[in-house]
Short mmCIF file of C-alpha atoms and ligand atoms in Angstrom, two decimals:
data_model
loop_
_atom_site.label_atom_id
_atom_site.label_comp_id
_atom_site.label_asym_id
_atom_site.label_seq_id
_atom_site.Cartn_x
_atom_site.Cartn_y
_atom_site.Cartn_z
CA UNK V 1 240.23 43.45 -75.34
CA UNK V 2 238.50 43.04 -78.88
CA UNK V 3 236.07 45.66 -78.17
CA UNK V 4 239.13 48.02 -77.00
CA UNK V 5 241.12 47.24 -80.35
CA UNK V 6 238.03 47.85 -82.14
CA UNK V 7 237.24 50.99 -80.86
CA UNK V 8 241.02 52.25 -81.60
CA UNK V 9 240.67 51.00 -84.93
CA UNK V 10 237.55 53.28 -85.83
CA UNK V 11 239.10 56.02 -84.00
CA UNK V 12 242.14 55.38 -86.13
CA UNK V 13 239.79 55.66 -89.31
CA UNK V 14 237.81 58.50 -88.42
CA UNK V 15 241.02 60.21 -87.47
CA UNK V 16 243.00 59.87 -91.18
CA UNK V 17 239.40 60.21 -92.83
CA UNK V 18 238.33 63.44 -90.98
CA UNK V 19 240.29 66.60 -91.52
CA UNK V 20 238.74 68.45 -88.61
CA UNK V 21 239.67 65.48 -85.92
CA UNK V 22 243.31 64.95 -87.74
CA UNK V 23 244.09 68.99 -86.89
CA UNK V 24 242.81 68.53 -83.49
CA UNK V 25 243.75 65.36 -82.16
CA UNK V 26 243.28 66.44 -78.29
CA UNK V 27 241.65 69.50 -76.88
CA UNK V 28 243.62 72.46 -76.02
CA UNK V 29 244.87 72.87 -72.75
CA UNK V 30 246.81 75.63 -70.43
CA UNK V 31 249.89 74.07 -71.08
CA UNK V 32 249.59 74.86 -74.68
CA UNK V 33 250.50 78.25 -74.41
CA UNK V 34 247.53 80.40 -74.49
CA UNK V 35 247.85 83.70 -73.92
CA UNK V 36 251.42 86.51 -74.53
CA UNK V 37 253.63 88.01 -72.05
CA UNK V 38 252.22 91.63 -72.99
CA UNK V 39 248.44 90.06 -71.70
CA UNK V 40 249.91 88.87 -68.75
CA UNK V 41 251.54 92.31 -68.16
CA UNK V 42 248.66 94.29 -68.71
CA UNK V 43 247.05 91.81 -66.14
CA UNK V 44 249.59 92.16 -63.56
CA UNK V 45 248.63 96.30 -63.78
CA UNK V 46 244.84 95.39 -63.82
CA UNK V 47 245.54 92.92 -60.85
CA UNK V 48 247.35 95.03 -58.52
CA UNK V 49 244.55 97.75 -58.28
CA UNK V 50 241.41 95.48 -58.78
CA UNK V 51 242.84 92.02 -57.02
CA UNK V 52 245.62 92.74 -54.90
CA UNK V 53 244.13 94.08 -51.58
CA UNK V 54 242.03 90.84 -51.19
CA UNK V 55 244.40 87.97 -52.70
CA UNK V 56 247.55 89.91 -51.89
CA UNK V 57 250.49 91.03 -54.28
CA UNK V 58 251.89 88.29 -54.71
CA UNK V 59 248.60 85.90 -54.99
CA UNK V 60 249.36 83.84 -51.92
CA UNK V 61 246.04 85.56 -50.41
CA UNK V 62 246.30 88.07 -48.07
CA UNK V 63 242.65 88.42 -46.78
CA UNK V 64 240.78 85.98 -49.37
CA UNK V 65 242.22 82.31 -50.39
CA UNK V 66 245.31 82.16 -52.77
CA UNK V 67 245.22 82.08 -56.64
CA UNK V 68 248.19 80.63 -56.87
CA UNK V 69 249.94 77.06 -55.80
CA UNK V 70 248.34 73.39 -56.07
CA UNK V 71 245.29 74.19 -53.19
CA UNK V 72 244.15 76.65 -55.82
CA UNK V 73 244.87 74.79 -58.94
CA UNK V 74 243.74 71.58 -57.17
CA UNK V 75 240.09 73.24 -56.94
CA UNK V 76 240.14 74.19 -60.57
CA UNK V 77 242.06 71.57 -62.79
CA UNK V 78 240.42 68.58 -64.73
CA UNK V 79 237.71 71.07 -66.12
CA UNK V 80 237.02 73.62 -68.16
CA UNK V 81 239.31 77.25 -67.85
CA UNK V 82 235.89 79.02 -68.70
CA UNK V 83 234.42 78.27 -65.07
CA UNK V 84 237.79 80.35 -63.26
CA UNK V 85 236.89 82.52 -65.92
CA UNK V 86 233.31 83.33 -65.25
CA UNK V 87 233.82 82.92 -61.30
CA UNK V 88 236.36 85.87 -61.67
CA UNK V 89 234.08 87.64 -64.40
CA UNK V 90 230.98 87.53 -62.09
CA UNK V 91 231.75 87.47 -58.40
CA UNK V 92 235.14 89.53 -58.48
CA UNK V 93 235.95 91.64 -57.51
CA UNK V 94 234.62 90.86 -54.46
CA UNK V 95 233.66 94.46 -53.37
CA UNK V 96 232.08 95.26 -56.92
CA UNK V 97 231.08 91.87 -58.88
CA UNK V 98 231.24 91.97 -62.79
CA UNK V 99 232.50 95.88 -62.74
CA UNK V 100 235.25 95.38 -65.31
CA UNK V 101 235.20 95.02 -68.94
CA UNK V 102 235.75 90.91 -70.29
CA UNK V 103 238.91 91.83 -71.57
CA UNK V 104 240.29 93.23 -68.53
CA UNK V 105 239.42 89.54 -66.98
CA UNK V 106 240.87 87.84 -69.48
CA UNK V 107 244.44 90.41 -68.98
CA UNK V 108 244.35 89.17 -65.27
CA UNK V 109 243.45 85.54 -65.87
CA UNK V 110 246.45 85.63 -68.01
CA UNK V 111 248.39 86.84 -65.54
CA UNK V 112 247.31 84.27 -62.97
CA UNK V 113 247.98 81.86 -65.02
CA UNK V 114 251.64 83.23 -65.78
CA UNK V 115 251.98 83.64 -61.89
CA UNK V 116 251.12 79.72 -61.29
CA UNK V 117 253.94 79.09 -64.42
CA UNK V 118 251.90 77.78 -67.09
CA UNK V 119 253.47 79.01 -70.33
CA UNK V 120 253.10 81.79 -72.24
CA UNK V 121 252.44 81.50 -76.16
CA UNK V 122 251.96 83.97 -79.45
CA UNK V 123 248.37 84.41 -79.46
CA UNK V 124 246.00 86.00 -76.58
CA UNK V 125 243.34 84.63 -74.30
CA UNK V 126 239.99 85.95 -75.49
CA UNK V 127 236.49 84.95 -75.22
CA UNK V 128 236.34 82.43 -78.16
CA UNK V 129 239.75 80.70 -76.78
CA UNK V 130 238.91 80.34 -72.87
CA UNK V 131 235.26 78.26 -73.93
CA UNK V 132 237.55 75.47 -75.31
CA UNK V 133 240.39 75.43 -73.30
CA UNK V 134 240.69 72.82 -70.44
CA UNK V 135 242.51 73.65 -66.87
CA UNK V 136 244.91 71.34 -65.97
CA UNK V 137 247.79 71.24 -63.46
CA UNK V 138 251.34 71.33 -63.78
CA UNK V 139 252.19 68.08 -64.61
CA UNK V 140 248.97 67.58 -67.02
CA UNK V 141 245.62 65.45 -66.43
CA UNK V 142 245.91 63.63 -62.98
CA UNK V 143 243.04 61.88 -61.43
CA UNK V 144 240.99 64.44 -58.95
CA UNK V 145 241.46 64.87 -55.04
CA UNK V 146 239.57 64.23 -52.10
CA UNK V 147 236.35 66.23 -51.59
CA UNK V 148 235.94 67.35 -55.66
CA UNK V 149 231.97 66.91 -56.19
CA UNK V 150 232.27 64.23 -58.92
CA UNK V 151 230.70 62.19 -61.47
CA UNK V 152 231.22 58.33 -62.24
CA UNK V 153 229.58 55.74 -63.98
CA UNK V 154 229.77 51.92 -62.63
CA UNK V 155 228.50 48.75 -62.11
CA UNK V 156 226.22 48.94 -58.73
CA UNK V 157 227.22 45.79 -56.50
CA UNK V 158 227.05 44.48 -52.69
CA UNK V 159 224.81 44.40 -50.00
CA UNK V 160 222.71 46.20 -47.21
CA UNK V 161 225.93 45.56 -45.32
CA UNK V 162 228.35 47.57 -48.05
CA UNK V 163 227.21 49.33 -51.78
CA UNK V 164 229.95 49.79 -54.02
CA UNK V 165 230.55 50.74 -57.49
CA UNK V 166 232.25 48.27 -59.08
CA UNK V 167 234.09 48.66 -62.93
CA UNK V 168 234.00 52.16 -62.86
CA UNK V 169 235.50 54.98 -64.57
CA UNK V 170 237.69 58.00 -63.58
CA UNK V 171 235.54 60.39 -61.67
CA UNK V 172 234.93 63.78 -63.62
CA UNK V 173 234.52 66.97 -62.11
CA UNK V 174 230.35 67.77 -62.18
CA UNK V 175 228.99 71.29 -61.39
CA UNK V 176 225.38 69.70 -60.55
CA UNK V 177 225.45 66.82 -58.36
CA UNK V 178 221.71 66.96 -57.70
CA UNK V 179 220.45 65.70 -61.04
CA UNK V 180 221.49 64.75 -64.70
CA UNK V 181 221.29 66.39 -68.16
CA UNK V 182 220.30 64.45 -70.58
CA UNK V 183 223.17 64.49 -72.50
CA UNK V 184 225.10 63.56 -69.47
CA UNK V 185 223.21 60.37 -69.07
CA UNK V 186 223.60 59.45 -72.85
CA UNK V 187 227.46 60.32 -72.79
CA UNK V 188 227.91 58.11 -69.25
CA UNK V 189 225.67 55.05 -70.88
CA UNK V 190 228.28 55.31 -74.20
CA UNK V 191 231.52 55.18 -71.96
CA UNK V 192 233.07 52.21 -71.86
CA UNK V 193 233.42 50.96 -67.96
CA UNK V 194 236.67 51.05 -66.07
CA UNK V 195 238.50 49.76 -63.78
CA UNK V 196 237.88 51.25 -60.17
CA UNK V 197 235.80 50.66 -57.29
CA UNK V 198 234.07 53.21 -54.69
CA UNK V 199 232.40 52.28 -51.93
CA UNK V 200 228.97 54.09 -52.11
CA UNK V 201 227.92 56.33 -48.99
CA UNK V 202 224.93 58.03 -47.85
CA UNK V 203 222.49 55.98 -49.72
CA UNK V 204 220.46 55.48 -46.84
CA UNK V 205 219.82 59.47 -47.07
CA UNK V 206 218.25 59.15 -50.91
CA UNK V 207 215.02 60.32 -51.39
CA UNK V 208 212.20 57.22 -52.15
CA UNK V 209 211.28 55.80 -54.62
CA UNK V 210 214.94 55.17 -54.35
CA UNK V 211 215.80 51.36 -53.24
CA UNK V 212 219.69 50.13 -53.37
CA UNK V 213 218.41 46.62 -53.97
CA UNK V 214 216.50 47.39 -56.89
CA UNK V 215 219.66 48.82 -58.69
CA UNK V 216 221.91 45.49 -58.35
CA UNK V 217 223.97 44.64 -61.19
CA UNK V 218 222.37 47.66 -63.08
CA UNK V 219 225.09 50.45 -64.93
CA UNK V 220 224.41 53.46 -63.11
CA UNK V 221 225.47 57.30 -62.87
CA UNK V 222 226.18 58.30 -59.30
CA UNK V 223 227.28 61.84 -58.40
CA UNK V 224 228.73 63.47 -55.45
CA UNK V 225 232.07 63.96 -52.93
CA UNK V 226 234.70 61.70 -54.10
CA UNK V 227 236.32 60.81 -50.76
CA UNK V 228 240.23 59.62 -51.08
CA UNK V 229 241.31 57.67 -48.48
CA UNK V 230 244.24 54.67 -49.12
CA UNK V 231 243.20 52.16 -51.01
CA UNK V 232 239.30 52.43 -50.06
CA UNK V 233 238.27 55.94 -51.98
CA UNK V 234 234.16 56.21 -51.86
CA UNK V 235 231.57 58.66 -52.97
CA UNK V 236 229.64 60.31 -51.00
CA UNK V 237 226.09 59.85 -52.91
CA UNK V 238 224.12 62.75 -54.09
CA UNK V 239 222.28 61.38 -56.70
CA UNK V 240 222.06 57.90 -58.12
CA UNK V 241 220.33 57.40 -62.02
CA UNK V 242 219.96 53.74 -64.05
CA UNK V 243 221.80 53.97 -67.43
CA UNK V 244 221.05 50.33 -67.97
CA UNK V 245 219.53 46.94 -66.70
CA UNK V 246 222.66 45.22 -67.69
CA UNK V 247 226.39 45.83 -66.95
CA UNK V 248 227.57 44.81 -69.96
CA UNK V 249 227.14 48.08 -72.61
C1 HEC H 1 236.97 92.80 -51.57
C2 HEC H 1 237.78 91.59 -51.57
C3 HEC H 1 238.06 90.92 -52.91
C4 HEC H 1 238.60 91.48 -54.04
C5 HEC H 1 238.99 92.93 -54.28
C6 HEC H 1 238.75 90.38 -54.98
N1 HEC H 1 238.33 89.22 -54.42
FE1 HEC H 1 238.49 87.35 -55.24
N2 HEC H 1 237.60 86.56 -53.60
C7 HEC H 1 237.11 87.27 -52.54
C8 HEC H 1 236.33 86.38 -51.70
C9 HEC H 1 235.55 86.78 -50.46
C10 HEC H 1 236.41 85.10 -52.28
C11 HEC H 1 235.76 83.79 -51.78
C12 HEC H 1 234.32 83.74 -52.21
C13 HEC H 1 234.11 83.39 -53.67
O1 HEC H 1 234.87 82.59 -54.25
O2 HEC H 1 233.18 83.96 -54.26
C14 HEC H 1 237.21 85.26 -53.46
C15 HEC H 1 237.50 84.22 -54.33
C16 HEC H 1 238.18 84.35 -55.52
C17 HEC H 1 238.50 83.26 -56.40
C18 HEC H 1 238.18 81.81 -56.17
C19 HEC H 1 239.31 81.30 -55.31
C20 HEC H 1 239.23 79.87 -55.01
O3 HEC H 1 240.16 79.17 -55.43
O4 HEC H 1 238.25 79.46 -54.35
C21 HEC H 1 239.16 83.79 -57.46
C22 HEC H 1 239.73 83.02 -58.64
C23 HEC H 1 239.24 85.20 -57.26
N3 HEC H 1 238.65 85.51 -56.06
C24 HEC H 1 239.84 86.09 -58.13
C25 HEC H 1 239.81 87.47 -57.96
C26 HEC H 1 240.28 88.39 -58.95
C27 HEC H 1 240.89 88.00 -60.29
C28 HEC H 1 240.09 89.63 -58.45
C29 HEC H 1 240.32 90.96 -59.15
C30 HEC H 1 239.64 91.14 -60.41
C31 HEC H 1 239.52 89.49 -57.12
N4 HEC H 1 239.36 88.15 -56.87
C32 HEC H 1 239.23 90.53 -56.26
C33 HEC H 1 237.31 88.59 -52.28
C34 HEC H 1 237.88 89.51 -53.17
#
């Protein structure tokens, strides 16, 4: 509790004392209205003779898997718009990867983005904008579904019997589950622990000189398929890294 009011109060300071954090309070997101009708429209054109005969007119997917609807926004919320963007940019279309200029991506990510009713705003969708713009669904951030390859940090507990990850924070999307930047293991040892609990699967299947027992009570980083199931959500483990000997940051 103190350490929580303390940390709001420094936020609080750095907040009136910065300019650059008081004009951007929280990133930007696709609810914020990032890109104009006349994009959109020019994507629609760019869509229906590059797109359409895989995903179908009307994006529900005729041959390929739809761009439009929670399945598809349920793969690509919680993270950064700039991965749809480069997926599109270098593996579509699908019969000619990468064969159209940036801007004609952007056009049709606009577009897809209209299509799945996120708002339209006054300024356009360009390079500079989709690098610090996060995805998000409808309803804004919402914790992540069953089978997203995750990251979370937590306190290791248990036995041979049952690991779990106790005190642990919201699982983040990851794009590498095998290993850890660095700055990804200094931002996970900073973040303050949570509240949830995951049982921890697949440990058996970790490469030596891996050994559960030697990771009790530790703060650890463990990536891999977050597994939703009522009340008893686990991870299937990927990779496992120390942060710290002690649970108590
Ligand atoms: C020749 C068929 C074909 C065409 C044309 C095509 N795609 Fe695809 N698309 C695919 C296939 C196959 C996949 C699944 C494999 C993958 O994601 O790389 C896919 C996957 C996708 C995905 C990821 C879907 C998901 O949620 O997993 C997006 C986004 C996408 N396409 C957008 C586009 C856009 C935008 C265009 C037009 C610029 C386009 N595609 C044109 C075949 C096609």
């Amino acid at each position: 509790m103190l350490r929580e009011t303390l940390w709001c109060l420094s936020a609080g300071v750095m907040f009136f004392s910065n300019p650059a954090a008081a004009q951007s309070p929280k990133p930007k997101t696709v609810l914020d209205g990032i890109y104009t009708d006349a994009q959109a429209k020019r994507g629609e054109t760019a869509y229906n003779s590059n797109c359409a005969g895989c995903h179908g007119e009307d994006l529900t997917g005729r041959v390929m898997g739809p761009l439009r609807g929670d399945a598809f926004l349920n793969l690509w919320r919680e993270d950064g718009l700039e991965y749809l963007f480069t997926h599109i940019k270098t593996r579509m279309p699908g019969n000619a990867p990468g064969s159209l200029p940036d801007a004609t991506y952007l056009d049709v990510l606009a577009y897809i983005l209209q299509v799945n009713t996120f708002p339209s705003g006054s300024a356009e969708l360009t390079p500079g904008s989709v690098a610090d713009i996060r995805f998000v669904g409808l309803g804004g951030p919402k914790p992540l579904s069953t089978n997203t390859l995750v990251r979370v940090a937590g306190c290791f507990a248990g036995s041979g019997a049952r690991w779990t990850l106790t005190q642990a924070t919201e699982p983040a999307k990851t794009h590498d589950a095998e290993k850890n930047t660095p700055e990804e293991l200094k931002s996970a040892a900073a973040e303050p622990l949570g509240s949830q609990t995951f049982n921890l699967q697949n440990l058996e299947d970790l490469p030596p000189p891996f050994k559960a027992g030697d990771m009790l009570g530790h703060k650890v980083l463990a990536k891999g398929v977050l597994i939703r199931r009522p009340g008893n959500d686990s991870i299937n483990v990927i990779s496992i890294e120390n942060l710290s000997p002690s649970c108590h940051p």
